Coordinates of C-alpha atoms in Angstrom, one line a residue:
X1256 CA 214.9 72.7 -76.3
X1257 CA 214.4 70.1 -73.7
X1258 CA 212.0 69.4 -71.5
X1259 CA 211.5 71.1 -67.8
X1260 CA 210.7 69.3 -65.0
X1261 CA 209.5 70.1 -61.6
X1262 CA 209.8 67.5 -58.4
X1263 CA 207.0 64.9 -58.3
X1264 CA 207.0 65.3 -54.7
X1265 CA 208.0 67.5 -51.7
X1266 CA 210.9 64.7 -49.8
X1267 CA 215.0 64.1 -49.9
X1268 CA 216.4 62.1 -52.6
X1269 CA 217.8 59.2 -51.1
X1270 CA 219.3 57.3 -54.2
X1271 CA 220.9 58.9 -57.4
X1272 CA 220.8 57.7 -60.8
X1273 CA 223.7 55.5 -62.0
X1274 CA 224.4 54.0 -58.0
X1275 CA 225.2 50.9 -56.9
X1276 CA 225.7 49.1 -60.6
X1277 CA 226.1 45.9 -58.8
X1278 CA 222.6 45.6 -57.2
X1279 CA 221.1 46.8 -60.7
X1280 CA 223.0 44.1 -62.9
X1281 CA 219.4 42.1 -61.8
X1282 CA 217.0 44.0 -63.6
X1283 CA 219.3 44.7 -66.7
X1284 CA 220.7 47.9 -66.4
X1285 CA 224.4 49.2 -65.7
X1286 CA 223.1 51.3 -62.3
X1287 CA 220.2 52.9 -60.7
X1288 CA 217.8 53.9 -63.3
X1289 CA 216.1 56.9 -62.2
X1290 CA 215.8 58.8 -58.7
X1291 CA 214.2 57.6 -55.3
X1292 CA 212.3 60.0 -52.9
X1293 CA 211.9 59.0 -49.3
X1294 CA 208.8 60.1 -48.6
X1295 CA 205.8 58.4 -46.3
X1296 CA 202.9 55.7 -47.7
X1297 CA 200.1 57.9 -49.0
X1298 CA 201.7 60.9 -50.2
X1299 CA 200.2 62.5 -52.9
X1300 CA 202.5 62.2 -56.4
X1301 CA 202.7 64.9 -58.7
X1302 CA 203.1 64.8 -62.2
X1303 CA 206.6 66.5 -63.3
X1304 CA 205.4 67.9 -66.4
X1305 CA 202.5 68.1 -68.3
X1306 CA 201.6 65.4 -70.8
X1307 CA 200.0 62.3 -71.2
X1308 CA 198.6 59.2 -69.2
X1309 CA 200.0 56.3 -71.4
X1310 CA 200.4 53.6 -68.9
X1311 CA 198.4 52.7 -65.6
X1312 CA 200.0 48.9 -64.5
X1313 CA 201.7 46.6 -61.8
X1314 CA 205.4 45.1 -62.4
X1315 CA 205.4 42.5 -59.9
X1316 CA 209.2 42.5 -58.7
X1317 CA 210.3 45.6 -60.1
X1318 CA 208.0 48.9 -60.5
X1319 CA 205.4 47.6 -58.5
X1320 CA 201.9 50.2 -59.0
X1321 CA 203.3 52.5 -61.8
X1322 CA 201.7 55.4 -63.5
X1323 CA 204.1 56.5 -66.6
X1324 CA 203.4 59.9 -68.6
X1325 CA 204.7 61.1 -72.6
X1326 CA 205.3 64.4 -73.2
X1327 CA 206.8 66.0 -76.4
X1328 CA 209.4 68.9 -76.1
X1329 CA 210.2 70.1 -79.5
X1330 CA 211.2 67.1 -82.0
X1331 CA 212.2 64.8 -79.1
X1332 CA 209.4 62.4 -76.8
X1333 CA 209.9 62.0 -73.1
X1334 CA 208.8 59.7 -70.7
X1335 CA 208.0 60.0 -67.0
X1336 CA 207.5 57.3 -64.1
X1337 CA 206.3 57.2 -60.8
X1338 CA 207.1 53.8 -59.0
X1339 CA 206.2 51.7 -56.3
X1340 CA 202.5 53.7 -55.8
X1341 CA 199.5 52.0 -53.9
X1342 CA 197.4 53.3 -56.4
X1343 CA 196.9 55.4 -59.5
X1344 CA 194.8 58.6 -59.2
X1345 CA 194.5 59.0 -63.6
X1346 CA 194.0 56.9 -66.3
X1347 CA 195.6 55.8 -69.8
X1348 CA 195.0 58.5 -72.5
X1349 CA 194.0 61.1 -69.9
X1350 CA 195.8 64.6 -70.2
X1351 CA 197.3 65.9 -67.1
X1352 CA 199.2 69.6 -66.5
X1353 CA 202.4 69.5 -64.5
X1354 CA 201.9 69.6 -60.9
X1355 CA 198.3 67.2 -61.0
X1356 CA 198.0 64.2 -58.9
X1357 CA 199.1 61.0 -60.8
X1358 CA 198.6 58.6 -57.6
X1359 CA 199.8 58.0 -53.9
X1360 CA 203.0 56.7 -52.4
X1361 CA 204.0 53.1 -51.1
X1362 CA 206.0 50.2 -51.5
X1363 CA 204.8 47.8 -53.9
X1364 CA 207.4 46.0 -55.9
X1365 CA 210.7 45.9 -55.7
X1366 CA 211.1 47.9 -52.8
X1367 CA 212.0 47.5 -49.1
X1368 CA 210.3 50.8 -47.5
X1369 CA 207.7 53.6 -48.7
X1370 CA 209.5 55.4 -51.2
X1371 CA 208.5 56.9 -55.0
X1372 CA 211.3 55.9 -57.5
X1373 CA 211.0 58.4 -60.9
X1374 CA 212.7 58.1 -63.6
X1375 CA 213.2 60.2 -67.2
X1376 CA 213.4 58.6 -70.3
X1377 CA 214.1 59.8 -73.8
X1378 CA 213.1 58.0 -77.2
X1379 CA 217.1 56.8 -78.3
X1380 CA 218.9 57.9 -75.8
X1381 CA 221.7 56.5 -73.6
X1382 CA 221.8 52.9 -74.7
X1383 CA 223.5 50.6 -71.9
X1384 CA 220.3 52.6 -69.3
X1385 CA 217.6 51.7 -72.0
X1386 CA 217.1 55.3 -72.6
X1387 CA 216.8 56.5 -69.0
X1388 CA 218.8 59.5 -68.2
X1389 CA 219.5 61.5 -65.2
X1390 CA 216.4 63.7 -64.5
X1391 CA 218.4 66.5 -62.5
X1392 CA 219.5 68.3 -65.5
X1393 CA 216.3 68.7 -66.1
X1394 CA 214.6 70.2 -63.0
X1395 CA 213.6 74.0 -62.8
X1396 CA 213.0 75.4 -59.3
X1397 CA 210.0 76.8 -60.8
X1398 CA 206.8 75.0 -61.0
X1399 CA 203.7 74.0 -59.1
X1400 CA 203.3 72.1 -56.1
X1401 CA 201.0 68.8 -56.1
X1402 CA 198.3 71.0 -54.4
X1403 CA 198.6 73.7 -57.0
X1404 CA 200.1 76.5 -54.8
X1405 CA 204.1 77.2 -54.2
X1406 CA 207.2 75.8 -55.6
X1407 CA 208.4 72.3 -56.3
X1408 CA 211.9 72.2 -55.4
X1409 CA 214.1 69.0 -56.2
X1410 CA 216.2 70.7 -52.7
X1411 CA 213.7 71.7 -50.7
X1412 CA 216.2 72.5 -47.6
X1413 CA 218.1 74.9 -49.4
X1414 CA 217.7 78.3 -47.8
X1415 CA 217.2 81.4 -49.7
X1416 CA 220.4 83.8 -49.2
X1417 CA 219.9 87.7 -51.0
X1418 CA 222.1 87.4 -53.6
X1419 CA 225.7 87.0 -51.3
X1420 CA 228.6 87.7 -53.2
X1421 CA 231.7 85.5 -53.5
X1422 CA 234.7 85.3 -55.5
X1423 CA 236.6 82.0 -56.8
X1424 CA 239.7 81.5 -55.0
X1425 CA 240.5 78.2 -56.3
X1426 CA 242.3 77.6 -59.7
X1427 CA 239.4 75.9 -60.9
X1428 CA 236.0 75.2 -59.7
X1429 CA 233.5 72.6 -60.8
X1430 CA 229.8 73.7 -61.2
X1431 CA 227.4 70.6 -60.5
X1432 CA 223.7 69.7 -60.9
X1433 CA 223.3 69.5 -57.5
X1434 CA 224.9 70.3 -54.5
X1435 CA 227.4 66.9 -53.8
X1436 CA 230.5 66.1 -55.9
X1437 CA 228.2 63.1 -56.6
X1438 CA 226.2 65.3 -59.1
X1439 CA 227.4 65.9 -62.5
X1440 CA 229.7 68.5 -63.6
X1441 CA 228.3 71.3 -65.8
X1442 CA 230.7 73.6 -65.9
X1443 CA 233.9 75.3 -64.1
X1444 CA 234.6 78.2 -63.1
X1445 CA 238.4 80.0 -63.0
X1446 CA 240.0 81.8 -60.2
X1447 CA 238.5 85.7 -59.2
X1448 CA 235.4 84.7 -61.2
X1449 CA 232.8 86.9 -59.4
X1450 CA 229.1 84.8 -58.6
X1451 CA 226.5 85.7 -56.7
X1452 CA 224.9 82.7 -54.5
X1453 CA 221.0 82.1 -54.6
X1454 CA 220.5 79.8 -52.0
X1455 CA 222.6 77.7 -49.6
X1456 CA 222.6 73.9 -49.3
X1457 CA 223.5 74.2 -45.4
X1458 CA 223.9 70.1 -45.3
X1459 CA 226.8 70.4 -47.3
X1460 CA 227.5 74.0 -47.7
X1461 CA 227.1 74.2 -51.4
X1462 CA 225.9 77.7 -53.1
X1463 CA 223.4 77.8 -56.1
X1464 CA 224.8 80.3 -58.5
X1465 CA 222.1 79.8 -60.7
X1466 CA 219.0 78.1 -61.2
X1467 CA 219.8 74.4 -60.9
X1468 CA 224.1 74.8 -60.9
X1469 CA 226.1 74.0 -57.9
X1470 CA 229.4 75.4 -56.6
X1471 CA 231.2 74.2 -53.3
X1472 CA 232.1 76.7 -50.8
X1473 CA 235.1 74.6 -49.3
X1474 CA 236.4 71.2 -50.1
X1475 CA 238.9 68.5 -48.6
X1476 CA 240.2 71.7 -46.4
X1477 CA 240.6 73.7 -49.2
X1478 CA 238.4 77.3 -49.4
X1479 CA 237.0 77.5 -52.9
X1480 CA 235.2 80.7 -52.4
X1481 CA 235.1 83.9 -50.4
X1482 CA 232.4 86.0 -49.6
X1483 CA 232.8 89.7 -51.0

């Protein structure tokens, strides 16, 4: 098992995990540590899964206002974080269901314009980050909003398509995370593979084939798929 995670808030990721290694040499780790929303000063925060309050503080130069959650999935313990907040909306050893309000946005800290920076880490994992992983693996489209009602979305500008059909006319296709090549790769898929798209990342034109996987409808002039 592992554990599910819906988006803390409703805005575009701006910065990926693992970016710009340079910049993060400073604080110790081998690239950006987590994910960063761009979203305004004030916006409510939403806890991405359900779990426990075990840290309410203030990293002067780095996290700024944090609020960081456990949660157990099977035999393995998570951690969640919420950076850069103007305040905390919970406190230490409080319980809180996916989807509650841990706190509201800002910019204390390291950080040079409202943003939330959240970040996943798992007890003894991935070494050179200090355990922090990529969270996208880990984000279902289903979930509860921060108001309780609808669905947190890590993509919220995708666009629901009725199940279009398409066929892989490439020799091989990479399936991503997300929909950019720089996501990670999950899987490939072979030439007159049949798939049926979800929803359409119209920035890009990327199709979700399935919850959370990626596929590229064209690339570097190349057409990858065809509808039909």
């Amino acid at each position: 098992m592992a554990i599910k995670l819906i988006a803390p808030v409703n805005g575009s990721i701006t910065q990926l995990f693992g970016v710009d290694p340079e910049f993060y040499k400073r604080f110790g780790f081998p690239g950006h540590n987590g994910l960063d929303y761009a979203i305004s000063s004030g916006t409510s925060v939403a806890a991405a899964a359900a779990g426990t309050v075990a840290m309410v503080a203030f990293e002067n130069g780095g996290y700024g206002n944090y609020v960081k959650l456990s949660h157990v999935d099977g035999s393995k313990k998570y951690h969640t974080y919420y950076a850069h907040l103007s305040s905390a909306a919970v406190s230490p050893g409080q319980k809180v269901k996916a989807g509650a309000v841990i706190g509201f946005s800002d910019n204390t800290g390291a950080s040079t314009g409202p943003h939330l920076h959240f970040g996943l880490r798992i007890d003894g994992e991935n070494a050179p980050f200090k355990g922090y992983v990529d969270p996208m693996p880990f984000f279902t489209t289903g979930g509860t909003d921060s108001d309780g009602t609808g669905t947190s979305d890590p993509f919220p500008d995708a666009v629901t398509v009725p199940d279009l059909p398409f066929e892989v006319t490439f020799e091989t296709l990479n399936v991503r995370n997300g929909p950019g090549v720089e996501f990670s790769i999950v899987g490939q898929l072979t030439r007159g593979a049949k798939i049926k798209g979800r929803r359409l990342h119209s920035k890009s034109v990327w199709i979700e084939v399935e919850p959370g996987n990626w596929c590229a409808l064209a690339f570097d002039g190349s057409t990858l798929l065809k509808f039909g």
